[in-house]
Coordinates of C-alpha atoms and ligand atoms in Angstrom, one line a residue:
X1 CA -2.3 15.0 -181.6
X2 CA -1.7 12.5 -184.2
X3 CA 1.1 9.8 -184.0
X4 CA 2.5 8.7 -186.8
X5 CA 4.7 5.3 -186.7
X6 CA 6.7 4.2 -189.4
X7 CA 8.6 0.7 -189.4
X8 CA 12.0 1.7 -188.0
X9 CA 14.4 5.3 -187.4
X10 CA 15.2 5.4 -191.5
X11 CA 12.0 5.6 -192.0
X12 CA 11.2 8.1 -189.3
X13 CA 14.3 10.0 -190.7
X14 CA 12.4 10.0 -194.4
X15 CA 9.0 10.7 -193.0
X16 CA 10.6 13.6 -190.8
X17 CA 11.7 14.9 -193.3
X18 CA 8.4 14.4 -196.0
X19 CA 6.9 16.9 -193.3
X20 CA 9.7 19.7 -192.9
X21 CA 9.6 19.7 -197.2
X22 CA 5.2 20.0 -197.1
X23 CA 5.5 22.7 -193.6
X24 CA 8.5 24.9 -195.4
X25 CA 7.0 25.0 -199.1
X26 CA 3.3 26.0 -197.3
X27 CA 5.2 28.8 -195.4
X28 CA 7.2 30.1 -197.2
X29 CA 3.9 30.1 -199.7
X30 CA 2.0 32.1 -197.3
X31 CA 4.5 34.3 -195.5
X32 CA 8.1 34.4 -197.3
X33 CA 10.2 32.2 -195.0
X34 CA 10.3 28.7 -192.4
X35 CA 10.7 29.6 -188.6
X36 CA 12.0 26.3 -187.4
X37 CA 13.4 25.0 -184.0
X38 CA 16.1 21.8 -184.8
X39 CA 16.3 19.8 -181.8
X40 CA 19.1 18.7 -180.2
X41 CA 20.4 14.9 -179.2
X42 CA 21.3 12.3 -181.9
X43 CA 17.2 11.1 -183.1
X44 CA 17.3 13.9 -185.2
X45 CA 20.7 13.3 -186.6
X46 CA 18.9 10.8 -190.1
X47 CA 16.7 13.5 -190.6
X48 CA 19.0 16.2 -191.0
X49 CA 21.4 14.0 -193.4
X50 CA 18.2 12.7 -195.4
X51 CA 17.1 16.1 -195.9
X52 CA 20.8 17.2 -197.0
X53 CA 20.9 14.3 -199.1
X54 CA 19.6 14.8 -202.4
X55 CA 16.4 13.3 -202.2
X56 CA 15.5 16.3 -200.1
X57 CA 17.7 18.8 -200.0
X58 CA 16.6 20.2 -203.7
X59 CA 12.7 20.4 -202.9
X60 CA 13.1 23.4 -200.5
X61 CA 14.2 27.3 -200.7
X62 CA 16.2 27.4 -198.1
X63 CA 17.6 31.0 -198.1
X64 CA 14.1 31.4 -197.0
X65 CA 14.9 29.4 -193.8
X66 CA 15.7 30.7 -191.2
X67 CA 17.2 28.4 -188.3
X68 CA 17.0 28.4 -184.5
X69 CA 17.2 25.9 -181.8
X70 CA 14.4 24.3 -178.9
X71 CA 17.7 23.9 -176.7
X72 CA 21.3 23.8 -176.3
X73 CA 24.7 22.8 -173.8
X74 CA 26.2 25.8 -172.1
X75 CA 29.9 24.5 -174.1
X76 CA 31.0 26.1 -176.8
X77 CA 29.6 25.6 -181.6
X78 CA 32.5 23.3 -181.8
X79 CA 32.3 21.0 -178.7
X80 CA 31.1 17.2 -178.9
X81 CA 27.6 18.3 -177.2
X82 CA 26.3 21.4 -178.9
X83 CA 23.7 20.2 -180.7
X84 CA 24.5 23.9 -182.4
X85 CA 27.6 21.0 -184.4
X86 CA 25.9 18.7 -184.4
X87 CA 23.1 20.1 -186.6
X88 CA 26.4 22.0 -188.3
X89 CA 27.2 18.9 -189.2
X90 CA 24.5 17.0 -190.7
X91 CA 22.5 19.2 -191.7
X92 CA 23.8 23.1 -192.5
X93 CA 27.2 22.8 -193.7
X94 CA 25.2 20.3 -196.8
X95 CA 23.5 22.8 -197.6
X96 CA 22.5 26.8 -199.6
X97 CA 21.3 28.2 -196.4
X98 CA 22.7 31.8 -195.6
X99 CA 24.6 32.4 -192.7
X100 CA 22.4 35.0 -191.4
X101 CA 19.2 32.6 -191.6
X102 CA 21.1 30.5 -188.5
X103 CA 20.0 31.4 -185.3
X104 CA 22.3 29.7 -182.6
X105 CA 21.6 30.2 -179.2
X106 CA 25.3 31.7 -177.8
X107 CA 25.1 29.6 -175.1
X108 CA 28.7 29.6 -174.2
X109 CA 28.0 33.1 -173.6
X110 CA 27.2 31.8 -170.3
X111 CA 23.7 30.6 -169.3
X112 CA 21.5 33.1 -168.4
X113 CA 23.6 36.3 -170.5
X114 CA 22.5 34.1 -173.5
X115 CA 18.5 33.6 -172.8
X116 CA 18.6 36.9 -172.3
X117 CA 20.1 37.7 -176.0
X118 CA 18.4 34.4 -177.2
X119 CA 15.0 35.8 -175.8
X120 CA 16.4 39.5 -177.6
X121 CA 16.9 37.6 -181.1
X122 CA 13.2 36.3 -181.4
X123 CA 11.8 39.6 -180.6
X124 CA 13.8 40.9 -183.1
X125 CA 13.7 38.4 -185.6
X126 CA 9.5 37.6 -184.3
X127 CA 8.0 40.8 -183.1
X128 CA 7.6 42.2 -179.8
X129 CA 5.0 41.8 -178.7
X130 CA 3.2 37.6 -177.5
X131 CA 5.7 34.6 -177.8
X132 CA 7.6 34.0 -180.8
X133 CA 5.1 31.9 -183.7
X134 CA 7.0 29.2 -185.0
X135 CA 6.1 27.4 -188.0
X136 CA 7.7 24.4 -186.6
X137 CA 9.7 23.1 -183.6
X138 CA 10.8 20.0 -183.8
X139 CA 11.6 18.0 -180.4
X140 CA 13.0 14.6 -178.9
X141 CA 11.4 12.9 -175.5
X142 CA 14.5 11.3 -173.1
X143 CA 13.6 8.7 -171.1
X144 CA 12.7 10.1 -168.2
X145 CA 9.9 12.4 -170.7
X146 CA 12.0 15.1 -170.9
X147 CA 12.2 17.5 -173.5
X148 CA 14.0 20.0 -175.2
X149 CA 16.1 20.5 -171.7
X150 CA 12.7 20.8 -170.0
X151 CA 13.7 18.2 -167.0
X152 CA 11.7 16.7 -164.8
X153 CA 11.3 18.6 -161.2
X154 CA 12.4 21.4 -162.7
X155 CA 10.6 25.7 -162.9
X156 CA 11.3 25.9 -166.5
X157 CA 7.9 23.5 -167.0
X158 CA 6.1 25.5 -166.8
X159 CA 7.0 28.7 -167.4
X160 CA 4.7 30.6 -169.3
X161 CA 6.2 34.6 -169.0
X162 CA 9.7 33.9 -170.3
X163 CA 10.4 32.6 -173.4
X164 CA 14.1 30.9 -173.1
X165 CA 14.8 30.0 -169.3
X166 CA 19.0 29.0 -168.6
X167 CA 18.8 26.7 -165.3
X168 CA 21.5 23.8 -164.2
X169 CA 20.2 20.5 -164.5
X170 CA 20.4 18.4 -161.7
X171 CA 20.3 15.3 -163.1
X172 CA 22.6 16.3 -165.7
X173 CA 25.3 18.3 -163.3
X174 CA 25.5 21.1 -166.3
X175 CA 23.5 23.9 -167.6
X176 CA 20.7 24.0 -170.0
X177 CA 19.2 27.1 -172.6
X178 CA 15.5 26.2 -173.5
X179 CA 12.7 27.8 -175.0
X180 CA 10.0 27.3 -172.6
X181 CA 6.7 26.2 -173.0
X182 CA 5.0 30.0 -173.7
X183 CA 7.1 29.7 -177.3
X184 CA 6.9 25.4 -178.0
X185 CA 2.8 26.0 -177.4
X186 CA 2.8 29.0 -179.5
X187 CA 3.7 27.2 -182.3
X188 CA 2.0 26.0 -185.3
X189 CA 2.9 23.0 -186.0
X190 CA 5.5 21.1 -183.5
X191 CA 6.6 17.8 -184.4
X192 CA 8.0 14.7 -181.5
X193 CA 10.2 12.5 -182.9
X194 CA 11.4 9.6 -180.4
X195 CA 13.0 6.3 -181.6
X196 CA 13.9 2.7 -179.5
X197 CA 12.0 -0.3 -177.5
X198 CA 14.4 2.0 -174.8
X199 CA 11.2 5.2 -175.1
X200 CA 8.7 2.9 -175.3
X201 CA 7.5 3.0 -171.6
X202 CA 8.0 6.3 -171.2
X203 CA 5.8 7.1 -174.6
X204 CA 2.6 5.3 -172.7
X205 CA 3.2 7.5 -170.0
X206 CA 3.4 10.5 -171.4
X207 CA 0.2 9.5 -174.9
X208 CA -2.1 7.4 -172.2
X209 CA -1.5 8.2 -169.3
X210 CA -2.3 10.5 -166.6
X211 CA -1.3 14.4 -167.2
X212 CA 1.7 14.3 -164.5
X213 CA 4.4 17.5 -166.0
X214 CA 6.4 17.9 -163.5
X215 CA 7.8 13.9 -163.8
X216 CA 6.5 13.4 -167.8
X217 CA 8.3 17.5 -169.2
X218 CA 6.6 16.1 -173.2
X219 CA 3.5 15.8 -171.4
X220 CA 3.2 20.1 -171.1
X221 CA 3.8 20.5 -174.9
X222 CA 0.3 21.4 -176.0
X223 CA 0.1 24.0 -179.0
X224 CA -2.6 26.5 -178.5
X225 CA -3.5 26.9 -182.0
X226 CA -0.8 24.7 -183.8
X227 CA -1.1 21.1 -185.2
X228 CA 1.0 18.9 -182.7
X229 CA 3.2 15.6 -183.9
X230 CA 4.2 12.3 -182.9
X231 CA 6.4 10.4 -185.3
X232 CA 7.7 6.9 -183.4
X233 CA 9.4 4.2 -184.0
X234 CA 8.1 0.1 -184.5
X235 CA 9.8 -0.5 -181.8
X236 CA 9.1 2.6 -179.4
X237 CA 5.5 1.8 -180.1
X238 CA 6.1 -1.7 -179.2
Ligands
LIG301 C1 18.6 17.9 -176.1 C2 17.3 17.1 -176.6 C3 16.9 16.2 -175.6 C4 16.9 15.4 -177.0 C5 16.8 14.0 -175.9 C6 16.6 12.9 -176.6 O1 19.1 18.7 -176.1 O2 20.0 16.4 -176.0 O3 17.2 19.4 -176.6 O4 15.8 16.7 -175.4 O5 15.4 16.0 -177.6 O6 17.5 13.8 -174.7 O7 17.7 12.0 -177.5 P1 17.8 11.8 -178.4 O8 18.0 11.5 -179.5 O9 19.2 12.0 -178.3 O10 16.9 10.0 -177.2

């Protein structure tokens, strides 16, 4: 595990975009394409905007980039809560990525159906033997220690057979579709983006406290043969 501390959230966004460019070039050089899962929530927005800017977009071979999601809310793709909508507005509409390279979780068709469909889509793209090895998975962390839609006290935190889980999250009173630890821990690179003083206490527990994934699901992310990187701002490590 490696932690990079940035002075503020803008610097964090640029640091993350720099890692994206670097990892995309390496993956494309190595195997002709770059598979990346985007995180939801608000923290990734600044990174997405940076990636779509003149400073970064021309440095990515978007034709060979394939975008997936770590999780999705069970809402239509144009809904305010949709992780896809956020990514489309802050990144995808601003870069020349082919529509066929955008692999959306169609969570609006219903949680179980969407999970089954997405697992099939992952098998079709990555092959069927063993969990898919994405080149990069971006993750956020909630102030309760959740990541993707792996929330404290949910069985999905321990799911290693299925690749995509659908569950009703009591805390939210909402259904979510999420990649499971099987896929998160098969990735070649996992990058957490954590910013803000309100996450500092939890981040300290996750990084330095005892291993308790039921309470702190972010701790379950330990890529078996991949690199784990935490990009945090100064406020989150204060
Ligand atoms: C989601 C995300 C979730 C997010 C954290 C942090 O769908 O909400 O996948 O895991 O990364 O809740 O969210 P913020 O970046 O908004 O703090």
